[in-house]
Structure formats: C-alpha cells, structure tokens
Amino acid sequence: MSDHPAKPAAPNTTEVYAIHGAEPEVLAYAMAKYSRSALTMRESLTEISSQRAEQFLNTFYFQYGHRSIADLAHIPFAIERLSLLAAIALVDETRWDGQERSTRYQDFRRSGWYMPELHSKAKTAYTRAIEALFHAYDGLSAGMFEALKAAIPCPESMKPEAYARTLKARAFDAARYLLPLATNTSLGQIVNARTLETQVSRLLSSEFAEVRDLGTKLRSAASEPAWNVQRDKLEEMAGEGTVDATATAEILNTLMPPVRTAPTLVKYAEPNDYQIASRRELRQAAAELMRDPDGNPRPIFPAPIVDLLDDDEDLEVELATSLLYPHCHYSYRQLRGAVAALTEPRRNELIALGTAHRGRHDELLRSFHSGHGFRFDILMDIGGFRDMHRHRRCVQLIQEFTDLHGYDEPTCPGQPTLAEAGLEPAYKAAMDAAYTAYRTLRDSTEPEAAQSAQYLLPLGTRCRAMFKMDFAEALYISELRSGIAGHFSYRLVAWEMYRAIAARHPALKSMFRIEDVHIPVDLLKR
C-alpha cells in the first residue's frame, strides 16, 4: 500500500474538442498513444511527426498485429469514371461509407462506358451492343416521360419545372433497366485504413481486369500526395497576385506540405492468395456437387423473389451451403438440399475447403458469418440490388451476374406499363439483343471472356444474393425500402420480406410500420 495519500478529486473538467488538419496516420498514432501515455491529444500531435508515425505503425501494426490501430485513420477518396460493375465490387465491404451517382436523377447516357481488352472484331461487336442499349435507354426515357405526362396532368399548385423534373425521375427509374453494367459512374468513399487494406487486397484478387486496376489505383492514391483543395486555392490566389507569392511559398512548405494519407498502412496490400485459391476450389466443388448422374449441370429450380429460409438447419449444413453459394447460380434452398444429402465426412470436407489456404493474418471468408436468425435468398434486378447492397448491418453473399435468371420489366402501380406506353416490344428486343451479345462474347476465345461479357448485361437482369441479418435489421430494411419514395423493384422485395416474417412470426407483424406496396401511389410525390 502506498505511503502517499491519494490526490484529492478535482472538479469535473471533462474537455471535448474536434480535431482537424492532422494527417490520417499521424492522428491514428496519436489516438493509439492514449492506451500507453497520459499526454493529451494536443500534446501528442505537437510532438509526433509523420516519420515517427510510420515507425510506430511498422512496429505495432505489422509486427505485433495490432490491426485496430488502422481503424483510427479515416481517408476520403473520389473514384470517378468506373463501371457500374466495378462500383458494385468496390463497395462490397461490411465497413464502408460512401455515396454514388443516382440513376434516378442523372442521365447516364452521357457517362460513357468501360471497354475491356478485346481484339478488333470482338471490340466492334461489344461497342455495337453497348451503343444499342444506350439508344434503347434514350428511347425508353423519352417514351415513358411522354406516357407519364399523358397519364398524370400537372396540378395547378405545382410548378411546371418541378412537375417535369419529377416525371423525368420516374422515367429514368424505368429506363435504368437498360443501362449495361459497363456504364461509367462515380462515387466517393470514406473508409478507415484497415477497411482500405482489405478492400485493396480483395480488389487485387478479382477476376476482372478493371477491378484489379482499381485496387492498384486505390493503393497508389493512399500512398501518393493527396489533392488539397486549400493548397490549390492558395496557389491560385498567388498566381493572380491576390496574396504575396513569397508568403505563399512559406505557407505551403510549412503549413500545407504534401500529405500522403496512408502510405504505411496499405503498402503491403497485395492479392489475397487465400481468397483466390478458395474461390477456385469452391467453384469446382459446387459444380461437382450439382451435377446429375450423367455429369451434366442440374437444372436451376424456379424460386420466389424472396425466400425466407427456415432456421432449424445444422450449422455445418449452413456453413457448407454458404461457402458454395457465391460460386454457383442455384438458390440457397436447392443447394442446401444437395449439401444436406451428403455424408457428414463429405460435408466436413467442403467446410475444410474454406480454411485450407488461410494465412496467418487472413480473416475467414464472409461465408463463415453464419448463425443469423433471418436469412433471405433474394432474386431481383441488378439495379434494385444496388440499392439493397448499401445495407451494411447484414451479411451479403452475392452470386456472379448471368443471363440464366432472365430479366424483369419496370413496373410501378399507378404508372403506365411498358405495354400501355407502347414501349414493350422495343424493351424486349433490346434485352434479347444484349443477351445474345453477352453469350457470344462469353463463349469466345477472348482473354477473360466470361468476365468481359458481364459488362453487356443490363441492370434489368436478375441476380441472386443471400442476406443474413437479425430481426432489427430485417424490420429496418422492410420499413425503409418499402417507402413510397423508393423504386418499386426494391419496394416489392421489402414488402415480401415483411410478409415472410409476418407469416412465420405473427406476433411480430404489428411492429412493422409498413403499407402494401401494390396500392397505387401519387407519382408526383417523392
């Protein structure tokens, strides 16, 4: 026991202050020092240099494995002119914050598109197919806008500009079904350095050349001097003579030196051998499991838009099924039937494939996130899936895009259908032509043909994804995505999620604040 009396308690002096202007890695180091130092944040940031931060991170992050330190460094990025397909791959992180261009409020005809590496003949056919889809997109946008104007008069209380803007958004909602996955988009993201490291590694491990290149560019952007809007503005003012050029140079060198946002924390981000090898072996295992006695792939059974899986299966069955699910095109229920019929040793062999190539620092594959109370196998259009994909408080297992599930038509209660607007023949012709071009390229001898072909698939193409979550998230998604301001595609999915839960758990039905999405809504309200 100490001979010194305890220091008298001081009056409450809690201090709270925001921090701005520190480099991300320096700030991460300063925050990490709280665990071993009594210094205040102001004192820590005063004494820390970027060189000391790099030395600290090299020791504690890479050598000792204190990965949570990277959670403290947050970095904003602008990622512009990437394809919709690459954007889906980019944002497929459980810890991600960002915003992307909206297909509702912007005309994507002006965006351009991604061109994969193809030989001359294939490139010509690819270009022709993309241009045909954009031409059909233009026609559907204009045609649906005219149909909406004919069906919905402008109220006297509404300004003509607002009326036209609202109906154009509705028309874009329908036309987006024809946008190919090659269409360029732009987005911004703010991620911590740990998420960035895993994101870069995952992108570098992709089978798509564009996505791998995106991983390289993200790593470079984190390692090179970041764009500084204030520095640019000061240099502009100096050039115009607004401020003294000598003073500007001193300010730039002292107060605004070039900042590299995360050069230490992402420098070892490389392709992930665990993910690459596991993908190859699990894809082969899924193909072998789903062959009939003659060695042919089993037919894909019809499936509903939303299938709420029962929650009484063994964990081992869920793990094996979840591992195979992203590497085939079968529904979870159909795949689970095949897995459940296996002997226990064979089922355990499938589970073992998921860890066979795991390295010392590798996180388990996402499929191992199992044991959730609510699991929804969802089959919906890619455009609507992009909106559902934003939900982070759940586990998402996504299958590759394919033509096997067909496509949807844009519908919305109270809005003219494609047939009523006289647009159905042109829509079907555009979709069928895109699928023909997709199959031709997929079956060609072009390098990465199967990947390049997916850029030709329109957003109206159905895709399959598994969403695992708890009850609170299921209620949240059902309520949020069923709102009248949303796109009917995901409004229908949210409604079906609610109906499935209500059927299984009647006592919980009254907790949902939701209205039947099939009731026509006022299309002038957003």
Coordinates of C-alpha atoms in Angstrom, one line a residue:
M1 CA 0.0 0.0 0.0
S2 CA 1.4 3.4 -1.0
D3 CA 2.6 5.8 1.8
H4 CA 1.4 8.7 -0.3
P5 CA -2.2 9.9 0.2
A6 CA -4.4 9.8 -2.9
K7 CA -4.6 13.1 -4.8
P8 CA -7.8 15.0 -3.9
A9 CA -10.5 14.7 -6.5
A10 CA -10.6 17.7 -8.8
P11 CA -13.7 19.4 -10.0
N12 CA -15.2 17.9 -13.2
T13 CA -13.2 19.2 -16.0
T14 CA -14.1 17.0 -18.9
E15 CA -12.9 18.5 -22.2
V16 CA -14.2 17.7 -25.6
Y17 CA -12.8 19.1 -28.9
A18 CA -12.9 18.2 -32.5
I19 CA -9.6 17.7 -34.4
H20 CA -8.9 18.9 -38.0
G21 CA -5.7 19.1 -40.0
A22 CA -3.8 16.1 -38.8
E23 CA -2.6 13.5 -41.3
P24 CA -4.6 10.3 -41.0
E25 CA -1.6 8.1 -40.0
V26 CA -0.3 10.7 -37.5
L27 CA -3.8 11.0 -36.0
A28 CA -4.1 7.2 -35.7
Y29 CA -0.7 7.1 -33.9
A30 CA -1.8 9.9 -31.5
M31 CA -5.0 8.2 -30.7
A32 CA -3.3 4.9 -30.2
K33 CA -1.0 6.6 -27.6
Y34 CA -4.0 7.1 -25.3
S35 CA -3.5 3.4 -24.2
R36 CA 0.1 3.9 -23.1
S37 CA 0.5 7.7 -22.5
A38 CA -1.0 10.3 -20.2
L39 CA -0.4 13.0 -22.8
T40 CA -3.4 15.0 -24.1
M41 CA -4.2 14.8 -27.8
R42 CA -2.9 18.3 -28.3
E43 CA 0.4 17.4 -26.7
S44 CA 0.7 14.1 -28.7
L45 CA 0.0 15.8 -32.0
T46 CA 2.5 18.5 -31.3
E47 CA 5.4 16.1 -30.8
I48 CA 4.5 13.4 -33.4
S49 CA 6.0 13.6 -36.9
S50 CA 4.9 11.6 -39.9
Q51 CA 8.3 9.7 -39.7
R52 CA 7.6 8.7 -36.1
A53 CA 4.1 7.6 -37.0
E54 CA 5.5 5.4 -39.8
Q55 CA 8.0 3.8 -37.4
F56 CA 5.2 3.2 -34.8
L57 CA 2.8 1.6 -37.3
N58 CA 5.5 -0.6 -38.8
T59 CA 6.2 -2.0 -35.3
F60 CA 2.7 -2.3 -33.7
Y61 CA 0.6 -2.8 -36.8
F62 CA 2.7 -5.1 -39.0
Q63 CA 5.0 -6.8 -36.5
Y64 CA 2.7 -7.1 -33.4
G65 CA -0.6 -7.3 -35.3
H66 CA -2.5 -4.5 -33.5
R67 CA -4.8 -4.1 -36.5
S68 CA -7.3 -2.0 -34.6
I69 CA -4.9 1.0 -34.9
A70 CA -5.8 1.3 -38.6
D71 CA -9.4 1.8 -37.6
L72 CA -8.4 5.2 -36.4
A73 CA -7.1 6.6 -39.7
H74 CA -10.0 7.6 -41.9
I75 CA -9.4 8.6 -45.6
P76 CA -11.8 10.1 -48.1
F77 CA -11.5 9.1 -51.8
A78 CA -13.1 10.2 -55.0
I79 CA -13.4 7.3 -57.5
E80 CA -14.6 8.6 -60.9
R81 CA -15.4 7.0 -64.2
L82 CA -15.5 3.4 -63.2
S83 CA -18.1 0.9 -64.5
L84 CA -21.2 0.0 -62.6
L85 CA -19.8 -3.5 -62.3
A86 CA -16.6 -2.3 -60.7
A87 CA -18.6 0.0 -58.4
I88 CA -20.5 -2.9 -57.1
A89 CA -17.3 -4.8 -56.4
L90 CA -15.7 -1.7 -54.8
V91 CA -18.5 -1.0 -52.3
D92 CA -18.9 -4.7 -51.3
E93 CA -17.4 -4.1 -47.8
T94 CA -19.1 -4.6 -44.5
R95 CA -17.4 -1.4 -43.1
W96 CA -18.0 1.2 -45.8
D97 CA -19.4 4.7 -46.1
G98 CA -19.9 6.5 -49.4
Q99 CA -22.3 7.8 -52.0
E100 CA -22.7 7.0 -55.7
R101 CA -24.3 8.8 -58.6
S102 CA -28.0 8.1 -58.8
T103 CA -29.6 6.6 -61.9
R104 CA -32.8 8.4 -60.9
Y105 CA -31.6 12.0 -61.1
Q106 CA -28.9 11.8 -63.7
D107 CA -28.9 11.0 -67.4
F108 CA -26.3 8.2 -67.7
R109 CA -26.2 8.3 -71.5
R110 CA -23.5 11.0 -71.1
S111 CA -21.4 8.9 -68.8
G112 CA -19.5 6.8 -71.3
W113 CA -18.7 3.1 -70.6
Y114 CA -15.8 0.8 -69.8
M115 CA -14.1 -1.1 -72.6
P116 CA -12.3 -4.3 -71.7
E117 CA -9.3 -5.5 -73.5
L118 CA -10.7 -7.2 -76.6
H119 CA -9.4 -7.9 -80.1
S120 CA -10.7 -5.9 -83.0
K121 CA -13.7 -7.9 -84.1
A122 CA -14.9 -8.5 -80.5
K123 CA -14.4 -4.9 -79.7
T124 CA -16.6 -3.8 -82.6
A125 CA -19.4 -6.2 -81.5
Y126 CA -19.1 -5.1 -77.9
T127 CA -19.3 -1.4 -78.9
R128 CA -22.3 -2.0 -81.1
A129 CA -24.1 -3.8 -78.3
I130 CA -23.4 -1.1 -75.7
E131 CA -24.5 1.7 -78.2
A132 CA -27.7 -0.2 -78.9
L133 CA -28.5 -0.4 -75.2
F134 CA -27.9 3.3 -74.7
H135 CA -30.0 4.1 -77.8
A136 CA -32.8 2.0 -76.2
Y137 CA -32.3 3.7 -72.9
D138 CA -32.8 7.1 -74.6
G139 CA -35.9 5.9 -76.3
L140 CA -37.4 4.4 -73.1
S141 CA -36.6 7.5 -71.1
A142 CA -38.3 9.8 -73.6
G143 CA -41.2 7.4 -74.3
M144 CA -42.0 6.8 -70.6
F145 CA -41.8 10.6 -69.9
E146 CA -44.4 11.3 -72.6
A147 CA -46.6 8.4 -71.3
L148 CA -46.4 9.8 -67.8
K149 CA -47.3 13.3 -68.9
A150 CA -50.3 11.9 -70.8
A151 CA -51.5 9.9 -67.7
I152 CA -50.8 12.5 -65.0
P153 CA -51.7 16.1 -65.6
C154 CA -49.7 18.8 -63.9
P155 CA -51.6 20.2 -60.8
E156 CA -52.2 23.9 -60.7
S157 CA -50.4 24.0 -57.4
M158 CA -47.2 22.5 -58.8
K159 CA -44.6 24.5 -60.8
P160 CA -44.1 23.1 -64.4
E161 CA -40.4 22.7 -63.7
A162 CA -40.9 20.6 -60.6
Y163 CA -43.6 18.6 -62.5
A164 CA -41.3 17.8 -65.4
R165 CA -38.3 17.0 -63.0
T166 CA -40.4 14.6 -61.0
L167 CA -41.7 12.8 -64.1
K168 CA -38.3 12.6 -65.6
A169 CA -37.1 10.9 -62.4
R170 CA -39.9 8.3 -62.8
A171 CA -38.9 7.8 -66.4
F172 CA -35.3 7.3 -65.5
D173 CA -36.4 4.7 -63.0
A174 CA -37.9 2.7 -65.8
A175 CA -35.1 3.4 -68.3
R176 CA -32.3 2.3 -65.9
Y177 CA -33.2 -1.3 -66.6
L178 CA -31.5 -0.9 -69.9
L179 CA -28.2 0.5 -68.6
P180 CA -25.4 -2.0 -69.2
L181 CA -23.0 -2.9 -66.3
A182 CA -20.3 -1.2 -68.5
T183 CA -21.8 2.2 -67.8
N184 CA -19.5 4.6 -66.1
T185 CA -20.4 6.0 -62.7
S186 CA -18.6 8.0 -60.0
L187 CA -18.6 7.7 -56.2
G188 CA -17.0 9.0 -53.0
Q189 CA -16.0 6.8 -50.1
I190 CA -14.7 7.4 -46.6
V191 CA -13.1 4.4 -45.1
N192 CA -10.6 3.6 -42.3
A193 CA -7.2 2.3 -43.2
R194 CA -8.0 -1.3 -42.1
T195 CA -11.0 -1.4 -44.4
L196 CA -8.9 0.1 -47.2
E197 CA -6.2 -2.5 -46.8
T198 CA -8.7 -5.4 -47.0
Q199 CA -10.6 -3.6 -49.8
V200 CA -7.5 -3.1 -51.9
S201 CA -6.4 -6.7 -51.3
R202 CA -9.8 -8.0 -52.3
L203 CA -9.9 -5.9 -55.5
L204 CA -6.4 -7.0 -56.5
S205 CA -7.7 -10.6 -56.1
S206 CA -10.6 -10.1 -58.6
E207 CA -11.0 -12.0 -61.8
F208 CA -11.9 -8.7 -63.6
A209 CA -9.0 -6.6 -65.0
E210 CA -10.8 -3.3 -64.3
V211 CA -11.3 -4.2 -60.7
R212 CA -7.7 -5.3 -60.2
D213 CA -6.6 -2.0 -61.8
L214 CA -8.9 -0.2 -59.4
G215 CA -7.2 -1.8 -56.4
T216 CA -3.8 -0.7 -57.7
K217 CA -5.1 2.9 -58.2
L218 CA -6.6 3.0 -54.7
R219 CA -3.3 1.8 -53.2
S220 CA -1.4 4.5 -55.1
A221 CA -3.9 7.2 -54.1
A222 CA -3.3 6.3 -50.5
S223 CA 0.5 6.4 -50.9
E224 CA 0.9 9.5 -53.0
P225 CA 0.3 13.1 -52.0
A226 CA -3.4 13.7 -51.7
W227 CA -5.2 16.5 -53.5
N228 CA -5.5 19.5 -51.1
V229 CA -8.3 21.9 -52.0
Q230 CA -6.9 24.7 -49.8
R231 CA -3.4 24.3 -51.2
D232 CA -4.8 24.6 -54.8
K233 CA -6.8 27.7 -53.8
L234 CA -3.8 29.4 -52.2
E235 CA -1.6 28.7 -55.3
E236 CA -4.3 30.1 -57.5
M237 CA -4.6 33.3 -55.4
A238 CA -0.8 33.7 -55.5
G239 CA -0.8 33.3 -59.3
E240 CA -3.4 36.0 -59.5
G241 CA -1.5 38.3 -57.3
T242 CA -4.2 38.3 -54.6
V243 CA -1.6 37.1 -52.0
D244 CA 2.1 37.6 -51.8
A245 CA 3.9 34.8 -53.7
T246 CA 6.8 34.6 -51.2
A247 CA 4.5 34.3 -48.3
T248 CA 2.5 31.7 -50.2
A249 CA 5.6 29.5 -50.7
E250 CA 6.4 29.7 -47.0
I251 CA 2.8 28.8 -46.0
L252 CA 2.8 25.9 -48.5
N253 CA 6.1 24.5 -47.2
T254 CA 5.3 24.9 -43.5
L255 CA 1.6 24.6 -43.0
M256 CA 0.4 22.8 -46.1
P257 CA 3.1 20.2 -47.1
P258 CA 2.0 17.4 -49.4
V259 CA 0.2 14.7 -47.4
R260 CA 0.2 11.0 -48.1
T261 CA -2.9 9.7 -46.4
A262 CA -2.0 6.1 -45.6
P263 CA 1.4 5.2 -47.2
T264 CA 2.4 2.8 -44.3
L265 CA -0.9 1.1 -43.6
V266 CA -1.6 0.0 -47.3
K267 CA 1.9 -0.6 -48.5
Y268 CA 1.6 -4.4 -48.0
A269 CA -1.8 -4.8 -49.6
E270 CA -1.4 -7.5 -52.2
P271 CA -3.6 -10.0 -54.0
N272 CA -5.0 -12.4 -51.4
D273 CA -4.0 -16.0 -52.2
Y274 CA -6.5 -17.3 -49.6
Q275 CA -9.4 -15.7 -51.5
I276 CA -8.1 -16.7 -54.9
A277 CA -7.4 -20.4 -54.1
S278 CA -10.6 -20.7 -52.1
R279 CA -12.7 -19.3 -55.0
R280 CA -11.2 -21.7 -57.5
E281 CA -11.7 -24.8 -55.3
L282 CA -15.2 -23.9 -54.0
R283 CA -16.4 -23.2 -57.6
Q284 CA -15.2 -26.6 -58.6
A285 CA -16.8 -28.2 -55.6
A286 CA -20.1 -26.5 -56.3
A287 CA -20.0 -27.7 -59.9
E288 CA -19.3 -31.2 -58.9
L289 CA -22.0 -31.3 -56.3
M290 CA -24.7 -30.1 -58.6
R291 CA -24.0 -32.5 -61.5
D292 CA -26.6 -35.1 -62.4
P293 CA -25.7 -38.8 -62.8
D294 CA -24.8 -38.2 -66.4
G295 CA -22.3 -35.4 -65.4
N296 CA -24.4 -32.5 -66.6
P297 CA -25.3 -29.5 -64.5
R298 CA -28.6 -29.9 -62.7
P299 CA -31.4 -27.5 -63.8
I300 CA -32.0 -24.5 -61.7
F301 CA -35.3 -24.7 -59.9
P302 CA -37.8 -21.8 -60.0
A303 CA -37.5 -19.6 -57.0
P304 CA -39.6 -16.7 -55.5
I305 CA -38.4 -13.1 -55.4
V306 CA -37.8 -13.5 -51.6
D307 CA -37.3 -16.8 -49.8
L308 CA -37.0 -16.7 -46.0
L309 CA -35.1 -19.8 -45.1
D310 CA -36.1 -21.8 -42.1
D311 CA -33.9 -21.5 -39.1
D312 CA -33.6 -25.1 -37.9
E313 CA -30.8 -26.4 -40.1
D314 CA -27.5 -27.6 -38.5
L315 CA -24.7 -25.0 -38.5
E316 CA -22.5 -27.4 -40.5
V317 CA -25.1 -27.5 -43.3
E318 CA -25.4 -23.7 -43.3
L319 CA -21.6 -23.3 -43.4
A320 CA -21.1 -25.7 -46.3
T321 CA -24.0 -24.3 -48.3
S322 CA -22.9 -20.7 -47.7
L323 CA -19.4 -21.5 -48.8
L324 CA -20.7 -22.9 -52.1
Y325 CA -23.5 -20.4 -52.7
P326 CA -21.4 -17.5 -54.2
H327 CA -19.8 -19.8 -56.6
C328 CA -22.8 -21.1 -58.5
H329 CA -26.3 -19.9 -59.7
Y330 CA -28.6 -22.2 -57.7
S331 CA -30.9 -21.0 -55.0
Y332 CA -29.8 -21.5 -51.4
R333 CA -32.7 -23.9 -50.8
Q334 CA -31.8 -26.1 -53.8
L335 CA -28.1 -26.1 -53.0
R336 CA -28.8 -26.8 -49.3
G337 CA -30.8 -29.9 -50.3
A338 CA -27.8 -31.3 -52.1
V339 CA -25.5 -30.4 -49.2
A340 CA -27.8 -32.0 -46.6
A341 CA -27.9 -35.2 -48.6
L342 CA -24.1 -35.6 -48.2
T343 CA -22.5 -37.8 -45.6
E344 CA -21.1 -36.0 -42.6
P345 CA -17.4 -36.6 -43.6
R346 CA -18.1 -35.2 -47.1
R347 CA -19.8 -32.2 -45.7
N348 CA -17.0 -31.5 -43.4
E349 CA -14.6 -31.7 -46.3
L350 CA -16.5 -28.9 -48.0
I351 CA -16.2 -26.8 -44.9
A352 CA -12.5 -27.5 -44.7
L353 CA -12.1 -26.1 -48.2
G354 CA -13.0 -22.7 -46.8
T355 CA -9.9 -22.7 -44.5
A356 CA -7.4 -24.8 -46.4
H357 CA -5.5 -21.8 -47.8
R358 CA -6.0 -19.4 -44.9
G359 CA -2.8 -17.5 -44.0
R360 CA -1.8 -16.2 -40.6
H361 CA -3.4 -12.7 -41.0
D362 CA -6.4 -13.7 -43.2
E363 CA -9.9 -13.1 -41.9
L364 CA -12.3 -16.0 -42.5
L365 CA -14.3 -15.9 -45.8
R366 CA -17.5 -14.0 -45.5
S367 CA -19.5 -17.2 -45.9
F368 CA -18.4 -18.2 -42.3
H369 CA -20.6 -15.4 -40.9
S370 CA -23.4 -17.8 -40.1
G371 CA -26.0 -18.4 -37.4
H372 CA -28.2 -15.4 -38.1
G373 CA -31.9 -15.7 -37.3
F374 CA -33.2 -14.3 -40.6
R375 CA -31.8 -15.4 -43.9
F376 CA -33.3 -14.1 -47.2
D377 CA -32.4 -15.6 -50.6
I378 CA -33.3 -12.8 -52.9
L379 CA -33.7 -12.8 -56.7
M380 CA -34.1 -9.4 -58.2
D381 CA -32.9 -7.0 -60.9
I382 CA -29.3 -5.7 -60.6
G383 CA -30.5 -2.1 -60.5
G384 CA -32.6 -2.8 -57.4
F385 CA -29.9 -4.9 -55.9
R386 CA -27.5 -2.0 -56.0
D387 CA -29.8 -0.2 -53.6
M388 CA -30.2 -3.2 -51.3
H389 CA -26.4 -3.7 -51.4
R390 CA -26.0 -0.5 -49.3
H391 CA -27.2 -2.2 -46.2
R392 CA -24.2 -2.9 -44.0
R393 CA -25.6 -4.4 -40.9
C394 CA -26.1 -7.8 -42.5
V395 CA -24.0 -10.4 -44.3
Q396 CA -24.4 -10.5 -48.1
L397 CA -23.3 -13.4 -50.3
I398 CA -23.5 -12.4 -53.9
Q399 CA -23.5 -14.7 -57.0
E400 CA -21.9 -13.7 -60.3
F401 CA -24.1 -11.9 -62.8
T402 CA -25.5 -14.1 -65.5
D403 CA -28.3 -14.4 -68.1
L404 CA -29.6 -17.6 -66.5
H405 CA -32.3 -16.0 -64.4
G406 CA -33.7 -13.8 -67.2
Y407 CA -34.8 -10.2 -66.7
D408 CA -37.5 -8.0 -65.1
E409 CA -39.7 -5.3 -66.7
P410 CA -40.1 -1.9 -64.9
T411 CA -43.4 -1.8 -63.2
C412 CA -45.0 0.5 -60.7
P413 CA -48.6 0.6 -59.5
G414 CA -50.3 3.7 -60.9
Q415 CA -47.7 4.2 -63.6
P416 CA -48.2 3.2 -67.3
T417 CA -46.7 -0.2 -68.0
L418 CA -44.3 -0.7 -70.9
A419 CA -47.2 -2.2 -72.9
E420 CA -49.5 0.7 -72.2
A421 CA -46.8 3.1 -73.2
G422 CA -46.1 1.2 -76.4
L423 CA -42.6 0.5 -75.3
E424 CA -42.7 -3.2 -74.6
P425 CA -41.5 -4.6 -78.0
A426 CA -38.5 -2.2 -78.1
Y427 CA -37.6 -3.1 -74.5
K428 CA -37.7 -6.8 -75.1
A429 CA -35.8 -6.5 -78.3
A430 CA -33.1 -4.5 -76.6
M431 CA -32.8 -7.0 -73.7
D432 CA -32.7 -10.0 -76.0
A433 CA -30.1 -8.4 -78.3
A434 CA -27.9 -7.7 -75.2
Y435 CA -28.2 -11.3 -74.1
T436 CA -27.2 -12.5 -77.5
A437 CA -24.1 -10.3 -77.5
Y438 CA -23.3 -11.4 -73.9
R439 CA -23.4 -15.1 -74.8
T440 CA -21.3 -14.6 -78.0
L441 CA -18.6 -12.9 -76.0
R442 CA -18.8 -15.2 -73.1
D443 CA -18.3 -18.3 -75.3
S444 CA -15.5 -16.7 -77.3
T445 CA -11.7 -17.2 -77.0
E446 CA -11.1 -13.6 -75.8
P447 CA -9.0 -13.3 -72.7
E448 CA -11.2 -13.1 -69.6
A449 CA -14.2 -13.6 -71.9
A450 CA -16.6 -14.7 -69.1
Q451 CA -15.8 -11.5 -67.2
S452 CA -15.8 -9.1 -70.1
A453 CA -19.2 -10.4 -71.2
Q454 CA -20.8 -9.5 -68.0
Y455 CA -20.4 -5.8 -68.8
L456 CA -23.0 -6.3 -71.5
L457 CA -25.7 -7.3 -69.1
P458 CA -28.4 -4.6 -68.5
L459 CA -29.4 -3.6 -65.0
G460 CA -32.8 -5.3 -65.6
T461 CA -31.1 -8.6 -65.4
R462 CA -32.0 -10.7 -62.4
C463 CA -29.2 -11.6 -59.9
R464 CA -29.2 -13.7 -56.8
A465 CA -27.9 -12.7 -53.3
M466 CA -28.2 -14.0 -49.8
F467 CA -28.9 -11.5 -47.0
K468 CA -28.3 -12.7 -43.4
M469 CA -29.4 -10.5 -40.5
D470 CA -31.1 -10.2 -37.1
F471 CA -34.7 -9.1 -36.6
A472 CA -33.9 -5.4 -36.0
E473 CA -32.2 -5.1 -39.4
A474 CA -35.0 -7.1 -41.2
L475 CA -37.6 -4.7 -39.8
Y476 CA -35.4 -1.7 -40.7
I477 CA -34.9 -2.8 -44.3
S478 CA -38.6 -3.7 -44.7
E479 CA -39.8 -0.3 -43.4
L480 CA -37.2 1.8 -45.2
R481 CA -37.2 0.2 -48.6
S482 CA -41.0 -0.1 -48.8
G483 CA -41.5 3.6 -48.6
I484 CA -43.3 5.3 -51.5
A485 CA -40.3 7.4 -52.5
G486 CA -38.3 4.3 -53.4
H487 CA -38.0 2.3 -56.6
F488 CA -40.8 -0.3 -56.9
S489 CA -38.2 -3.0 -57.6
Y490 CA -36.8 -2.9 -54.0
R491 CA -40.1 -1.8 -52.5
L492 CA -41.5 -5.2 -53.6
V493 CA -38.6 -7.0 -52.1
A494 CA -39.0 -5.2 -48.8
W495 CA -42.7 -6.0 -48.8
E496 CA -42.0 -9.7 -49.5
M497 CA -39.5 -9.7 -46.6
Y498 CA -42.2 -8.3 -44.3
R499 CA -44.8 -10.8 -45.5
A500 CA -42.4 -13.8 -44.9
I501 CA -41.6 -12.6 -41.4
A502 CA -45.3 -12.0 -40.6
A503 CA -46.3 -15.5 -41.8
R504 CA -43.6 -17.1 -39.7
H505 CA -43.9 -14.9 -36.6
P506 CA -47.5 -13.5 -36.5
A507 CA -46.9 -11.9 -33.1
L508 CA -44.3 -9.6 -34.6
K509 CA -46.4 -8.4 -37.5
S510 CA -47.8 -5.3 -35.7
M511 CA -44.3 -4.0 -35.1
F512 CA -43.8 -3.1 -38.7
R513 CA -44.8 0.4 -39.9
I514 CA -45.4 -0.6 -43.5
E515 CA -48.1 -0.3 -46.2
D516 CA -49.0 -2.6 -49.1
V517 CA -46.7 -1.6 -51.9
H518 CA -49.2 -2.8 -54.5
I519 CA -51.5 0.2 -53.7
P520 CA -51.0 2.9 -56.4
V521 CA -49.2 5.9 -55.1
D522 CA -49.2 9.6 -56.1
L523 CA -46.4 9.6 -58.6
L524 CA -45.8 13.3 -58.2
K525 CA -44.7 12.8 -54.6
R526 CA -41.0 11.8 -54.0

